[in-house]
Amino acid sequence: MNIKSIFKNIRDGLCWSFTWLVILTIMLSFINGTGIISATFLLKLLALCLWGVISFVISFRSNLVKNKRFVLRLTAFYVMFIPVEVAMFFFMNIFDTNEGLIKWAIFGAIVVALYVASLLIDKFVFDKLGEDYTRKLQKYQENLASAKN
């Protein structure tokens, strides 16, 4: 992957993620009745999105992990992104209420549950699809070899 495509992936991912997070933030601010979003909050949100996109591009789109398994890529993404996400949530006062500890626990449980779900999908779905693909490819090669004889 060349540098131009890396920057294109970062640009596209940043536009998509930042736009949707701003839309969600606006909706939540109206639901909560505040209707106000600070420029500082938006800059922190932009920084979070930028780091998330960079982490994603490094973990899933770069030549560093081109031939690696999904679990390794996912783990690399989690290791790069989750600590920064937690720090940014803290600095953005996302869970700054009386029930803050409960909300942090729910957030942690969601992160762990999504990681475990991804591992299970990889193990039971992708591995099976890979085995089916390998079997079909071997059968095709056998048919090709027998057709030549």
Tab-separated table of C-alpha atoms in Angstrom:
chain	number	residue	atom	x	y	z
A	1	MET	CA	0.000	0.000	0.000
A	2	ASN	CA	1.501	3.318	-1.021
A	3	ILE	CA	1.425	6.541	0.969
A	4	LYS	CA	-1.256	8.074	-1.257
A	5	SER	CA	-3.699	5.244	-0.562
A	6	ILE	CA	-2.897	5.392	3.165
A	7	PHE	CA	-3.762	9.094	3.265
A	8	LYS	CA	-6.879	8.444	1.188
A	9	ASN	CA	-8.002	5.756	3.655
A	10	ILE	CA	-7.334	8.105	6.580
A	11	ARG	CA	-9.224	10.953	4.896
A	12	ASP	CA	-12.214	8.777	4.034
A	13	GLY	CA	-12.358	7.127	7.441
A	14	LEU	CA	-11.999	10.421	9.277
A	15	CYS	CA	-14.770	12.043	7.244
A	16	TRP	CA	-17.113	9.120	7.810
A	17	SER	CA	-16.455	8.590	11.528
A	18	PHE	CA	-16.331	12.271	12.490
A	19	THR	CA	-19.523	13.074	10.587
A	20	TRP	CA	-21.468	10.283	12.246
A	21	LEU	CA	-20.143	11.073	15.708
A	22	VAL	CA	-21.044	14.750	15.293
A	23	ILE	CA	-24.552	13.785	14.157
A	24	LEU	CA	-24.922	11.478	17.175
A	25	THR	CA	-23.548	14.171	19.479
A	26	ILE	CA	-26.057	16.710	18.154
A	27	MET	CA	-28.903	14.240	18.592
A	28	LEU	CA	-27.822	13.441	22.161
A	29	SER	CA	-27.466	17.100	23.054
A	30	PHE	CA	-31.039	17.749	21.924
A	31	ILE	CA	-32.340	14.638	23.691
A	32	ASN	CA	-30.584	15.711	26.916
A	33	GLY	CA	-31.974	19.209	26.505
A	34	THR	CA	-28.647	21.041	26.405
A	35	GLY	CA	-28.487	21.777	22.679
A	36	ILE	CA	-24.947	23.110	23.117
A	37	ILE	CA	-21.729	21.512	21.864
A	38	SER	CA	-18.432	23.266	22.544
A	39	ALA	CA	-15.671	23.709	20.005
A	40	THR	CA	-13.279	22.081	22.488
A	41	PHE	CA	-15.474	18.994	22.627
A	42	LEU	CA	-15.537	18.828	18.811
A	43	LEU	CA	-11.738	19.128	18.637
A	44	LYS	CA	-11.372	16.285	21.148
A	45	LEU	CA	-13.875	14.266	19.119
A	46	LEU	CA	-11.858	14.972	15.957
A	47	ALA	CA	-8.655	13.833	17.686
A	48	LEU	CA	-10.371	10.637	18.854
A	49	CYS	CA	-11.657	9.931	15.339
A	50	LEU	CA	-8.249	10.639	13.798
A	51	TRP	CA	-6.494	8.228	16.164
A	52	GLY	CA	-9.209	5.607	15.600
A	53	VAL	CA	-8.807	5.843	11.840
A	54	ILE	CA	-5.014	5.726	12.022
A	55	SER	CA	-5.246	2.673	14.286
A	56	PHE	CA	-7.672	1.037	11.858
A	57	VAL	CA	-5.510	1.735	8.799
A	58	ILE	CA	-2.406	0.378	10.538
A	59	SER	CA	-4.257	-2.687	11.850
A	60	PHE	CA	-6.299	-3.647	8.806
A	61	ARG	CA	-5.052	-1.878	5.675
A	62	SER	CA	-1.266	-1.587	5.884
A	63	ASN	CA	1.387	-3.899	4.470
A	64	LEU	CA	2.539	-4.620	8.037
A	65	VAL	CA	-0.450	-6.910	8.580
A	66	LYS	CA	-1.299	-7.891	5.031
A	67	ASN	CA	-0.781	-11.621	5.587
A	68	LYS	CA	-1.766	-11.780	9.263
A	69	ARG	CA	-4.883	-13.406	10.676
A	70	PHE	CA	-7.947	-11.403	11.646
A	71	VAL	CA	-7.464	-12.014	15.379
A	72	LEU	CA	-3.985	-10.473	15.319
A	73	ARG	CA	-5.264	-7.474	13.376
A	74	LEU	CA	-8.198	-7.014	15.736
A	75	THR	CA	-5.971	-7.324	18.792
A	76	ALA	CA	-3.542	-4.760	17.369
A	77	PHE	CA	-6.440	-2.376	16.786
A	78	TYR	CA	-7.751	-2.845	20.324
A	79	VAL	CA	-4.286	-2.360	21.845
A	80	MET	CA	-3.719	0.847	19.879
A	81	PHE	CA	-7.195	2.365	20.125
A	82	ILE	CA	-8.900	1.379	23.394
A	83	PRO	CA	-6.418	3.066	25.788
A	84	VAL	CA	-6.653	6.311	23.803
A	85	GLU	CA	-10.436	6.016	23.620
A	86	VAL	CA	-10.683	5.575	27.400
A	87	ALA	CA	-8.391	8.558	27.992
A	88	MET	CA	-10.356	10.728	25.567
A	89	PHE	CA	-13.673	9.703	27.122
A	90	PHE	CA	-12.217	10.707	30.482
A	91	PHE	CA	-10.985	14.100	29.194
A	92	MET	CA	-14.268	14.698	27.377
A	93	ASN	CA	-16.225	13.943	30.600
A	94	ILE	CA	-18.392	11.432	28.741
A	95	PHE	CA	-19.139	9.418	31.903
A	96	ASP	CA	-18.889	12.279	34.395
A	97	THR	CA	-22.050	11.807	36.465
A	98	ASN	CA	-23.096	10.239	39.747
A	99	GLU	CA	-23.266	6.824	38.086
A	100	GLY	CA	-19.885	7.246	36.386
A	101	LEU	CA	-18.406	4.004	37.721
A	102	ILE	CA	-21.431	2.027	36.540
A	103	LYS	CA	-21.197	3.605	33.093
A	104	TRP	CA	-17.470	2.833	32.885
A	105	ALA	CA	-18.212	-0.782	33.845
A	106	ILE	CA	-20.914	-1.015	31.161
A	107	PHE	CA	-18.519	0.497	28.609
A	108	GLY	CA	-15.806	-2.012	29.569
A	109	ALA	CA	-18.253	-4.894	29.374
A	110	ILE	CA	-19.356	-3.784	25.894
A	111	VAL	CA	-15.738	-3.565	24.688
A	112	VAL	CA	-14.906	-7.030	26.039
A	113	ALA	CA	-18.159	-8.519	24.693
A	114	LEU	CA	-17.508	-7.153	21.200
A	115	TYR	CA	-13.953	-8.494	21.258
A	116	VAL	CA	-15.130	-11.939	22.369
A	117	ALA	CA	-17.908	-11.905	19.734
A	118	SER	CA	-15.323	-11.066	17.073
A	119	LEU	CA	-13.091	-13.913	18.238
A	120	LEU	CA	-16.010	-16.353	18.154
A	121	ILE	CA	-17.054	-15.224	14.684
A	122	ASP	CA	-13.481	-15.665	13.492
A	123	LYS	CA	-13.175	-19.104	15.052
A	124	PHE	CA	-16.509	-20.598	14.031
A	125	VAL	CA	-17.375	-18.749	10.815
A	126	PHE	CA	-14.165	-17.621	9.125
A	127	ASP	CA	-12.236	-20.798	9.923
A	128	LYS	CA	-15.067	-22.908	8.490
A	129	LEU	CA	-15.251	-20.736	5.371
A	130	GLY	CA	-11.479	-21.031	4.989
A	131	GLU	CA	-11.634	-24.808	5.241
A	132	ASP	CA	-14.473	-24.941	2.676
A	133	TYR	CA	-12.512	-22.681	0.326
A	134	THR	CA	-9.381	-24.828	0.702
A	135	ARG	CA	-11.358	-28.030	-0.004
A	136	LYS	CA	-12.977	-26.531	-3.105
A	137	LEU	CA	-9.637	-25.226	-4.343
A	138	GLN	CA	-8.031	-28.649	-3.890
A	139	LYS	CA	-10.939	-30.309	-5.712
A	140	TYR	CA	-10.615	-27.799	-8.546
A	141	GLN	CA	-6.874	-28.474	-8.820
A	142	GLU	CA	-7.521	-32.236	-8.864
A	143	ASN	CA	-10.132	-31.818	-11.610
A	144	LEU	CA	-7.736	-29.625	-13.553
A	145	ALA	CA	-4.958	-32.207	-13.220
A	146	SER	CA	-7.233	-35.076	-14.283
A	147	ALA	CA	-8.482	-33.067	-17.269
A	148	LYS	CA	-4.899	-32.657	-18.503
A	149	ASN	CA	-4.365	-36.431	-18.428
